[in-house]
Every structure is written in structure tokens, then in C-alpha cells.
Amino acid sequence: MSATQDCPERTCPNEKVDSSDTLITRHRRDYTAPLATEASTLRYRSRALWLLGLYVPLLVIPWVLTCILVYHPIDRATYYDQSGLHKDSLKLHQRMMNALSVVFSVTGLVTVPIISAILSEAAVVYAQKRRETQSVNIRQLFALADRGWSSLAILRDALPTWTSHSNRRADVSSRFLWLAALFLLICGIQQPLREALVSKQSTRVMTSNDNFASGFRVTYNFKDQSKILGFDAEPYDIARIPEDIVTQDLMNSLATFNGYEYPPHLWQDPSGLRPYYLDTTSTSLKRQGPWTARQPWNDYFVAALPNATMTGVLRQRVMRLNSTVVCLNIARSDFPSSCAGEDPFVVSISRARQTEIRLCVPGRRGAFPWQLTRNMQNITEDVYMDLSGANSTNLIRRCTVHTVRGYFELGNYRNGETHGPLLERWEEPDRFAAQSEYNDWLSPKWQQTDRWRRPSAEDKITDLPGWPKSLAYQTPWSPVPASNNPNRTMSGPLMTSMIAMFGERSLLATANSSTNATDAASQICTSGRMPFSIFDGYDKYEKQCANLTGSNDQDDEVLASILSKFMVTTFNNTQHISASVYFANQAMLLQTVQNTQDFTARQIRSAPGGYIQRPVVTMYGLVIISALMFIQLTGLAYLVWYIYQVPTWTALLDAMAIARIANSLDKGTIPAIGSVTKQELDQLGEMNGLIGVVDSVHMDEETDDSSLKREIELGLGAP
């Protein structure tokens, strides 16, 4: 190869061969050319903007969508939309979750390369002289070119001198290097931190196929997934139930209920303090009812649906009644001389040995005590009892029953499958509203133009479409034999209980009206219809029944003794009256439902719903990740602003840029291939690595002095 060549004088190298300078024989050049000789080399570059435009949407949009999906689907205001999520919404949500997983993975892969590329562009500006106070040496420049912010080895060498390994330290540390490393760390930890703080959870939701009321409006691809669990009585139907229907049912219940059998329609109040418990004295471990204790607990109520009924993804409310009993001894002078009320229930029994029983329930028999509203309401009833006689314990008592009627929410997916407390008010947005918190609907008989109607706070039977012709669809109330007033409606639970125990068709009234004491007492002892006979035990009156002789006078004393013992047992504590008012409320609800379930009783349904995946993150997690992302976006914005402060001579501090820089150094400045001494590295650390502008004036030999050519050149350490 020729040692000489034709070239301009200022750019032609002096070539010499000296194999002693390196382990590899090479050409050595004394090359004094500047970095650039064209003004067009200094220009603004669009690469950073393109990278930012690609990366920021990948960073921000998925996180914003994740924050939205934490609380609700993209196309709905909540996951718990009680109108039901349509299958299109479910598919959209699933696709969104899958897409976010992919985008987050892609973002995690490209974060470090993109951030590092932008930092490399900023490093060009940092190494380009812009003011007099700047200081960058060659070692620092090479560390930036090596992208030392992502190299643990370079960062270790850049540690302060008081740390370990100081014997290997060179002057490679710079403010830009550490700030870039910190910024890259903030950007890089977001993906693993997001994986740690944001998890996926399977969430149960209501679908459109669970909303039975939408089936008539959304007929395409509708598959009703709900099923009927039972029915709830309507206030206007309860107001019309005959007294005889309830008292007949109540008499049967009082004679047959067992305190060690838990009534299926008895619910525990969630705000109560006394839990369900087991009868550990029984081999069958049956759950006890609330009346086994001497002072029964009062935190229970009755509903038309069996206890622990759950409705799945449907939110429905049903009526509940609970009664509290308080009994006190009173003076005989406090017993009403005249039972108050328009039509009070009064009982007077006289038997042998001056046995006198008086009973007074003030009020109006047959008057329905409740309003038609679904809002919470309460009533108070009193009963006065006076027992006296030569062979009986004198007992004068007043029992007060406080009854509350209202509605409660059945257990569902929103309340942890646990029924809710008593609701003070019935809230519904509109009778035909498509959206509501609940899935309560009136019976199909209330439909108008195939639209289901929601219950309002107060509905009247006269508002039923087609009234009064629609009344023909109701099953007539079954007549009760020997009823003296079949049209009389039910009273309050206490008066109804007293009527069931002492009314015209009761066993005690029949026995008392009999002129044959032997037959009357024998009927009580053998019929099994005595109230509380199983609850108290068949042996309760065994001693008295064993004394029957067939003599009317003697058996009249036996009858008086039985009646006296019954009154003392029933009124001396609250167990028996508490049980009687409970079963009175139960009979009212169940008998009303049985008669109206094909007419106006509300359907109570259950639906399974479906499951979707949703992101779950705590508020602390949201704040931490959002704060880091804000710092990252602020840093990126600053970097772009910093990059476009001045035009640059190269896009990146890459291999070509370093080769051009090395070519601009004096011969021998860069150590040759082989071992590098500490002195050689220190020499590089002392050299100015800033790239500046040099003005040069060149004279063409063929022109005169008036023809001058000015060029802008770049060089290391230029002023």
C-alpha cells in the first residue's frame, strides 16, 4: 500500500509504523482535523420526540385504564350494576384486561432501552459547551458514551473516594451520570412494583340474563338464569286477611310448636347481641328457639321466606316483623274497670272455688293496625290479666307488646351473603326505572305494556291495572267453619294471640262454655289442643287430669285448677306470650302469601350471576405508582426540553461519535491496545472533554485578500 496519497494538506495524515506502541502493529496518524467542518452538522433532531410519542401512550394509557377498571368497567358506572351487564360488556371487559396485560409486558420490555436512548441524546447536550462554567473530562465523556447510568461497573467506579475500591477509581463521576442512573431506576422499578401492588381478583357480577324483569324487553338471546325462591306478602294484601284464617293457623301452631325446634321462618336480627346456639343437652343437638330461656331474647324477627334465604346477585327486600314483650305486676286498682277501645277483646271466666279470670285487650278488634306504607312503623298493644280465687295464686299482670314492621335486604353477593338490618325507609327512584340499587318488582299482574313495575313506598290494590276486574284473578279466602264473622280482618299480633287462646273458637272458651265440667276437663286433658301443650310438656297438667272423677262438682274444681295453672304459666313470664305473638305474625305473613302468590304477592328470586377478572389495588398502591409515574413524566418532559436547548453535532454518543472524538485527540492521548496504567487514565481524566465551536478563516491561494472563506468547526475543549 502506498505510503502517500493525494489529499488536501490540512486533512492528509502523516503515516508512520511503530510496532512498539501496541501489541498489534498498526498505522499511527498525527491527525489534527476538527470534529466537523460544516455548519449543517449542528441541528435539532426529532428522534427524542418520536421516542417520547411512542413511549408516553404505552406508559400512561394502560395505567389510566387500570385505575378506571379498579372501580368500574369501561362502559358502566359500577361493577355492581343491578340491571345486569350485557354479554357485549363482559366481552369488552375481558378483551380490555387481556390487552392491558400485553401492553404492560411490552412497556416493561421497552422502558429501559427507550429511557436510555433519550438519556444518550441528553448526554450529547451535556457534553457540548454551552456556558463558561461547564466542566466535562474525557473519562466522564466516555462513561456517558458507555451509558454508564445502566452499568453497575461504571457506577461502582464513579462512587465517592471514601468508599471501598478507591484504588481502582478514576474520575468518571458526573452529575448527569448519577441523575440519569436515578431516573432510570425510577422508570425501571415501576413494572415490578406494579406487578407487586396490582393484582387480579375474580369479581361476581350480575349479568343481563340474571335480570328476569329485562327478559320481556331484551328478547334477543335472553336466557333467564333466575329461579323463584318464594313470595313476599304485600301490605295491601295483609290488610285484607280475615281474622279467622290467622287465628286458626295460630291455634294449631301454639298447640304443636316445640321450644327445641327452631322455627324455619325465624331470623336473627343482625344488630342483636345473642347468637344462635345449640341445645347441648339433646342428643340430636337441635338449635333452640328463642323461648327456651326464662327471659327470652328479643333480637329476632319473622319473614315470609325461610331464614338464611340468599338471592345470589339479586338485591331484594322482604317484609319483617318483630315483637317485644314486657310483663309487669300491677295493683288490682290498675286493672281497667272498663276495657278501653271501640271494640276491645274482653274475657271473663268464673269457675268453682271462686276462681275468677278477667282479660282485657284494649282497642278495636278487626281493625288492621298497620298503614299501607313500606316504611318502618310500629304499634303498641296491652293486655291486662286478673286471676283470683280461693285455690289459685292471685296474679294481676299487664303485658305490653311493641311490634315493629318494616323491610330488610336478603343475603346476596353485595352484603356478604348475610341479611341486612331493618330499613327505616323504602327507597326507589321511579316505578318503572330501569336502573336501581335493588331488584324488587311487583307481581306480573302489575305489568303495563310488558314493563315490570317497581314497588313504591305505598302501593294500593286499587291502582292495579284493570281494577276491579283484575280482582277476579285472586283466589278467595278459604272459609273457616263455625266462624261468627268471616269478613272481620286481623288485628294486631297481641290481640290475635289472645283471641287464639281465649276467643270464641278456642279450646278454653269451649271448655268454659260447657255445662259439663267433666267433659270440658277431659277434652283439655285428651285433645292435645291446649296451647303450649308440647312446649310445656304433656305432663304439665298430669296431676290435675288424674283427679278427674266423673263428678261434675269435683271435676269443676279440676277444671278451675287447670285454668288457673294455665294463666299463671302463660302470664308469669314472657316466654309464652313472646312465642304467641311471633306465631301470630308468622301466620299473617304465610297465610297471606299462600292466598296471593298467584295474584299480587311479590316473587323473590335468586340468580347465580357470573365472574369477571378485575384489577385490585389499595389506595396506597395507586398513590405510589401514580406518583412514580408523575415523576417519570416530569423527568421525560425535562429531558426533551433539555435536548432541544441547543442544536447538537450528533444524535447519540455512540461508537461513531466516540471514534470521531478519539480522532480529534492528539496522538498518544488514547492508550493503545494492551494494558492501561493508572497514569494514562488519570491523564484522560484531566483532559477537557467539552465539544465547542471554533471559528476558522481560510484563504484561498488563488484569490486575493478580499476573498475570505469563514467556516464553523467543532473541537474538543473549544472556547
mmCIF file of C-alpha atoms in Angstrom, residues 167-398:
data_model
loop_
_atom_site.group_PDB
_atom_site.id
_atom_site.type_symbol
_atom_site.label_atom_id
_atom_site.label_comp_id
_atom_site.label_asym_id
_atom_site.label_seq_id
_atom_site.Cartn_x
_atom_site.Cartn_y
_atom_site.Cartn_z
ATOM 1 C CA ASN A 167 -7.501 2.174 44.186
ATOM 2 C CA ARG A 168 -9.497 1.431 41.009
ATOM 3 C CA ARG A 169 -11.294 4.732 40.949
ATOM 4 C CA ALA A 170 -10.976 7.138 38.067
ATOM 5 C CA ASP A 171 -12.581 10.460 37.504
ATOM 6 C CA VAL A 172 -15.709 9.156 35.746
ATOM 7 C CA SER A 173 -18.363 10.539 38.075
ATOM 8 C CA SER A 174 -20.584 13.355 36.882
ATOM 9 C CA ARG A 175 -23.843 14.883 37.983
ATOM 10 C CA PHE A 176 -25.506 13.796 34.763
ATOM 11 C CA LEU A 177 -24.392 10.190 35.294
ATOM 12 C CA TRP A 178 -25.955 9.906 38.750
ATOM 13 C CA LEU A 179 -29.137 11.776 37.869
ATOM 14 C CA ALA A 180 -29.558 9.566 34.807
ATOM 15 C CA ALA A 181 -28.992 6.430 36.908
ATOM 16 C CA LEU A 182 -31.562 7.588 39.483
ATOM 17 C CA PHE A 183 -34.078 8.449 36.777
ATOM 18 C CA LEU A 184 -33.571 5.092 35.062
ATOM 19 C CA LEU A 185 -34.093 3.350 38.411
ATOM 20 C CA ILE A 186 -37.377 5.209 38.967
ATOM 21 C CA CYS A 187 -38.534 4.240 35.489
ATOM 22 C CA GLY A 188 -37.348 0.650 35.727
ATOM 23 C CA ILE A 189 -38.906 -0.259 39.086
ATOM 24 C CA GLN A 190 -42.423 0.717 38.065
ATOM 25 C CA GLN A 191 -43.179 -2.516 36.213
ATOM 26 C CA PRO A 192 -42.167 -4.910 39.047
ATOM 27 C CA LEU A 193 -43.737 -2.578 41.594
ATOM 28 C CA ARG A 194 -46.983 -2.565 39.627
ATOM 29 C CA GLU A 195 -46.919 -6.357 39.467
ATOM 30 C CA ALA A 196 -46.474 -6.456 43.247
ATOM 31 C CA LEU A 197 -49.141 -3.887 44.145
ATOM 32 C CA VAL A 198 -51.776 -4.571 41.485
ATOM 33 C CA SER A 199 -53.374 -7.993 41.492
ATOM 34 C CA LYS A 200 -56.312 -9.565 39.711
ATOM 35 C CA GLN A 201 -59.438 -10.624 41.501
ATOM 36 C CA SER A 202 -62.403 -12.642 40.348
ATOM 37 C CA THR A 203 -65.463 -10.475 40.924
ATOM 38 C CA ARG A 204 -69.023 -11.704 40.899
ATOM 39 C CA VAL A 205 -71.310 -9.567 38.766
ATOM 40 C CA MET A 206 -74.902 -9.589 37.709
ATOM 41 C CA THR A 207 -75.486 -10.284 34.015
ATOM 42 C CA SER A 208 -78.437 -9.316 31.860
ATOM 43 C CA ASN A 209 -79.561 -12.952 31.923
ATOM 44 C CA ASP A 210 -79.970 -12.687 35.700
ATOM 45 C CA ASN A 211 -82.383 -9.777 35.409
ATOM 46 C CA PHE A 212 -85.684 -11.555 34.903
ATOM 47 C CA ALA A 213 -87.502 -8.229 34.565
ATOM 48 C CA SER A 214 -85.476 -7.363 31.459
ATOM 49 C CA GLY A 215 -86.415 -10.546 29.622
ATOM 50 C CA PHE A 216 -89.563 -9.040 28.170
ATOM 51 C CA ARG A 217 -87.682 -6.002 26.857
ATOM 52 C CA VAL A 218 -84.429 -7.688 25.776
ATOM 53 C CA THR A 219 -85.778 -10.715 23.961
ATOM 54 C CA TYR A 220 -82.751 -11.457 21.783
ATOM 55 C CA ASN A 221 -80.508 -14.176 23.194
ATOM 56 C CA PHE A 222 -82.158 -13.833 26.604
ATOM 57 C CA LYS A 223 -81.837 -16.810 28.890
ATOM 58 C CA ASP A 224 -83.434 -16.346 32.292
ATOM 59 C CA GLN A 225 -80.993 -17.672 34.887
ATOM 60 C CA SER A 226 -83.109 -16.701 37.897
ATOM 61 C CA LYS A 227 -85.340 -19.025 39.860
ATOM 62 C CA ILE A 228 -88.215 -18.335 42.234
ATOM 63 C CA LEU A 229 -87.385 -18.902 45.909
ATOM 64 C CA GLY A 230 -90.710 -17.846 47.339
ATOM 65 C CA PHE A 231 -93.093 -14.939 47.701
ATOM 66 C CA ASP A 232 -93.438 -11.926 49.947
ATOM 67 C CA ALA A 233 -96.739 -10.525 51.162
ATOM 68 C CA GLU A 234 -97.869 -7.092 50.086
ATOM 69 C CA PRO A 235 -99.117 -4.564 52.688
ATOM 70 C CA TYR A 236 -102.491 -4.149 50.961
ATOM 71 C CA ASP A 237 -102.998 -7.941 50.935
ATOM 72 C CA ILE A 238 -102.190 -8.245 54.635
ATOM 73 C CA ALA A 239 -104.730 -5.534 55.361
ATOM 74 C CA ARG A 240 -107.476 -7.767 53.916
ATOM 75 C CA ILE A 241 -106.637 -11.127 55.522
ATOM 76 C CA PRO A 242 -109.550 -12.480 57.615
ATOM 77 C CA GLU A 243 -109.010 -12.864 61.329
ATOM 78 C CA ASP A 244 -110.317 -16.439 61.317
ATOM 79 C CA ILE A 245 -107.627 -17.561 58.831
ATOM 80 C CA VAL A 246 -104.861 -16.308 61.105
ATOM 81 C CA THR A 247 -106.331 -17.491 64.416
ATOM 82 C CA GLN A 248 -106.982 -20.979 63.017
ATOM 83 C CA ASP A 249 -103.333 -21.265 61.950
ATOM 84 C CA LEU A 250 -102.160 -19.739 65.228
ATOM 85 C CA MET A 251 -104.149 -22.180 67.376
ATOM 86 C CA ASN A 252 -102.512 -25.088 65.574
ATOM 87 C CA SER A 253 -99.042 -23.573 65.989
ATOM 88 C CA LEU A 254 -99.454 -22.883 69.714
ATOM 89 C CA ALA A 255 -100.552 -26.454 70.356
ATOM 90 C CA THR A 256 -97.767 -28.095 68.360
ATOM 91 C CA PHE A 257 -94.609 -25.963 68.487
ATOM 92 C CA ASN A 258 -91.587 -27.281 70.342
ATOM 93 C CA GLY A 259 -89.139 -24.944 72.034
ATOM 94 C CA TYR A 260 -86.274 -27.178 70.959
ATOM 95 C CA GLU A 261 -87.164 -26.935 67.286
ATOM 96 C CA TYR A 262 -86.012 -23.809 65.542
ATOM 97 C CA PRO A 263 -88.843 -22.217 63.518
ATOM 98 C CA PRO A 264 -87.783 -22.075 59.855
ATOM 99 C CA HIS A 265 -89.094 -18.531 59.368
ATOM 100 C CA LEU A 266 -87.387 -17.074 62.431
ATOM 101 C CA TRP A 267 -84.442 -14.793 61.645
ATOM 102 C CA GLN A 268 -81.867 -13.339 63.980
ATOM 103 C CA ASP A 269 -81.524 -9.575 63.887
ATOM 104 C CA PRO A 270 -78.004 -8.755 62.595
ATOM 105 C CA SER A 271 -77.765 -5.958 65.164
ATOM 106 C CA GLY A 272 -78.647 -8.332 68.008
ATOM 107 C CA LEU A 273 -76.146 -9.457 70.609
ATOM 108 C CA ARG A 274 -77.341 -13.006 71.155
ATOM 109 C CA PRO A 275 -76.224 -15.586 68.560
ATOM 110 C CA TYR A 276 -77.890 -18.805 67.555
ATOM 111 C CA TYR A 277 -76.947 -21.666 69.812
ATOM 112 C CA LEU A 278 -77.382 -25.417 70.157
ATOM 113 C CA ASP A 279 -79.185 -27.430 72.768
ATOM 114 C CA THR A 280 -76.221 -29.379 74.129
ATOM 115 C CA THR A 281 -78.486 -31.364 76.450
ATOM 116 C CA SER A 282 -80.174 -33.027 73.497
ATOM 117 C CA THR A 283 -78.592 -35.961 71.705
ATOM 118 C CA SER A 284 -79.775 -34.550 68.378
ATOM 119 C CA LEU A 285 -78.191 -31.143 69.048
ATOM 120 C CA LYS A 286 -81.152 -29.254 67.655
ATOM 121 C CA ARG A 287 -80.996 -25.495 67.533
ATOM 122 C CA GLN A 288 -83.116 -23.996 70.287
ATOM 123 C CA GLY A 289 -85.761 -21.424 69.661
ATOM 124 C CA PRO A 290 -85.634 -18.078 71.459
ATOM 125 C CA TRP A 291 -88.237 -19.048 74.079
ATOM 126 C CA THR A 292 -86.365 -21.764 75.972
ATOM 127 C CA ALA A 293 -84.810 -19.282 78.416
ATOM 128 C CA ARG A 294 -86.899 -17.880 81.239
ATOM 129 C CA GLN A 295 -86.370 -14.424 79.804
ATOM 130 C CA PRO A 296 -86.422 -14.989 76.030
ATOM 131 C CA TRP A 297 -84.149 -12.966 73.824
ATOM 132 C CA ASN A 298 -85.832 -10.419 71.619
ATOM 133 C CA ASP A 299 -83.346 -9.880 68.778
ATOM 134 C CA TYR A 300 -85.254 -11.980 66.260
ATOM 135 C CA PHE A 301 -87.977 -11.411 63.700
ATOM 136 C CA VAL A 302 -90.204 -13.303 61.306
ATOM 137 C CA ALA A 303 -90.312 -13.152 57.497
ATOM 138 C CA ALA A 304 -92.236 -14.982 54.799
ATOM 139 C CA LEU A 305 -89.007 -16.546 53.456
ATOM 140 C CA PRO A 306 -87.114 -19.217 55.427
ATOM 141 C CA ASN A 307 -84.142 -17.979 57.409
ATOM 142 C CA ALA A 308 -80.784 -17.802 55.615
ATOM 143 C CA THR A 309 -82.503 -17.331 52.239
ATOM 144 C CA MET A 310 -79.978 -15.837 49.810
ATOM 145 C CA THR A 311 -80.673 -14.297 46.424
ATOM 146 C CA GLY A 312 -77.295 -14.571 44.693
ATOM 147 C CA VAL A 313 -76.640 -11.461 42.608
ATOM 148 C CA LEU A 314 -80.153 -10.084 43.029
ATOM 149 C CA ARG A 315 -80.781 -7.495 45.720
ATOM 150 C CA GLN A 316 -84.275 -7.895 47.120
ATOM 151 C CA ARG A 317 -86.099 -6.741 50.234
ATOM 152 C CA VAL A 318 -88.837 -8.532 52.130
ATOM 153 C CA MET A 319 -91.154 -7.653 54.978
ATOM 154 C CA ARG A 320 -90.208 -8.437 58.562
ATOM 155 C CA LEU A 321 -91.999 -8.174 61.908
ATOM 156 C CA ASN A 322 -90.568 -8.425 65.377
ATOM 157 C CA SER A 323 -92.407 -8.089 68.676
ATOM 158 C CA THR A 324 -91.009 -7.353 72.125
ATOM 159 C CA VAL A 325 -92.927 -8.360 75.261
ATOM 160 C CA VAL A 326 -92.685 -6.780 78.712
ATOM 161 C CA CYS A 327 -94.887 -8.040 81.591
ATOM 162 C CA LEU A 328 -95.275 -6.351 84.984
ATOM 163 C CA ASN A 329 -97.290 -6.945 88.138
ATOM 164 C CA ILE A 330 -99.895 -4.267 88.766
ATOM 165 C CA ALA A 331 -102.326 -3.452 91.540
ATOM 166 C CA ARG A 332 -105.893 -4.595 91.196
ATOM 167 C CA SER A 333 -106.920 -0.950 91.138
ATOM 168 C CA ASP A 334 -104.896 -0.530 87.935
ATOM 169 C CA PHE A 335 -106.964 -3.117 86.130
ATOM 170 C CA PRO A 336 -109.324 -1.186 83.796
ATOM 171 C CA SER A 337 -112.837 -1.012 85.154
ATOM 172 C CA SER A 338 -113.976 -0.674 81.571
ATOM 173 C CA CYS A 339 -111.811 -2.044 78.794
ATOM 174 C CA ALA A 340 -110.948 0.891 76.542
ATOM 175 C CA GLY A 341 -111.445 0.991 72.818
ATOM 176 C CA GLU A 342 -114.153 0.881 70.204
ATOM 177 C CA ASP A 343 -114.352 -2.922 70.243
ATOM 178 C CA PRO A 344 -111.905 -4.357 72.835
ATOM 179 C CA PHE A 345 -111.403 -8.061 73.388
ATOM 180 C CA VAL A 346 -112.743 -8.992 76.816
ATOM 181 C CA VAL A 347 -112.773 -12.383 78.564
ATOM 182 C CA SER A 348 -114.408 -13.277 81.860
ATOM 183 C CA ILE A 349 -114.291 -16.804 83.282
ATOM 184 C CA SER A 350 -115.836 -17.986 86.557
ATOM 185 C CA ARG A 351 -115.329 -21.489 87.887
ATOM 186 C CA ALA A 352 -115.532 -23.338 91.148
ATOM 187 C CA ARG A 353 -113.916 -22.162 94.363
ATOM 188 C CA GLN A 354 -114.439 -18.541 93.348
ATOM 189 C CA THR A 355 -111.918 -18.835 90.544
ATOM 190 C CA GLU A 356 -112.189 -15.657 88.501
ATOM 191 C CA ILE A 357 -110.264 -14.861 85.327
ATOM 192 C CA ARG A 358 -110.518 -11.484 83.667
ATOM 193 C CA LEU A 359 -108.803 -10.469 80.468
ATOM 194 C CA CYS A 360 -108.815 -7.066 78.739
ATOM 195 C CA VAL A 361 -107.178 -6.170 75.432
ATOM 196 C CA PRO A 362 -107.981 -2.505 74.678
ATOM 197 C CA GLY A 363 -108.517 -1.366 71.106
ATOM 198 C CA ARG A 364 -110.689 -2.332 68.219
ATOM 199 C CA ARG A 365 -110.990 -5.936 67.250
ATOM 200 C CA GLY A 366 -110.821 -6.494 63.495
ATOM 201 C CA ALA A 367 -109.107 -3.157 62.821
ATOM 202 C CA PHE A 368 -105.921 -3.598 60.810
ATOM 203 C CA PRO A 369 -103.323 -1.650 62.841
ATOM 204 C CA TRP A 370 -100.782 -1.024 60.079
ATOM 205 C CA GLN A 371 -100.577 1.625 57.397
ATOM 206 C CA LEU A 372 -100.006 0.567 53.788
ATOM 207 C CA THR A 373 -96.582 2.203 53.617
ATOM 208 C CA ARG A 374 -93.459 0.078 53.339
ATOM 209 C CA ASN A 375 -91.535 2.436 55.592
ATOM 210 C CA MET A 376 -90.746 1.298 59.109
ATOM 211 C CA GLN A 377 -93.655 1.636 61.534
ATOM 212 C CA ASN A 378 -94.542 0.309 64.966
ATOM 213 C CA ILE A 379 -97.565 -0.332 67.140
ATOM 214 C CA THR A 380 -98.039 -0.967 70.857
ATOM 215 C CA GLU A 381 -100.651 -3.252 72.409
ATOM 216 C CA ASP A 382 -101.549 -4.064 76.030
ATOM 217 C CA VAL A 383 -103.274 -6.945 77.727
ATOM 218 C CA TYR A 384 -104.476 -6.943 81.329
ATOM 219 C CA MET A 385 -104.932 -10.237 83.191
ATOM 220 C CA ASP A 386 -106.524 -10.725 86.622
ATOM 221 C CA LEU A 387 -106.552 -14.157 88.250
ATOM 222 C CA SER A 388 -108.149 -14.635 91.658
ATOM 223 C CA GLY A 389 -109.738 -17.460 93.627
ATOM 224 C CA ALA A 390 -109.650 -19.473 96.808
ATOM 225 C CA ASN A 391 -107.471 -22.252 95.375
ATOM 226 C CA SER A 392 -105.358 -20.195 92.983
ATOM 227 C CA THR A 393 -102.478 -17.792 93.202
ATOM 228 C CA ASN A 394 -103.705 -14.243 92.873
ATOM 229 C CA LEU A 395 -101.961 -12.706 89.880
ATOM 230 C CA ILE A 396 -102.583 -9.337 88.236
ATOM 231 C CA ARG A 397 -100.362 -8.571 85.266
ATOM 232 C CA ARG A 398 -100.098 -6.146 82.419
#
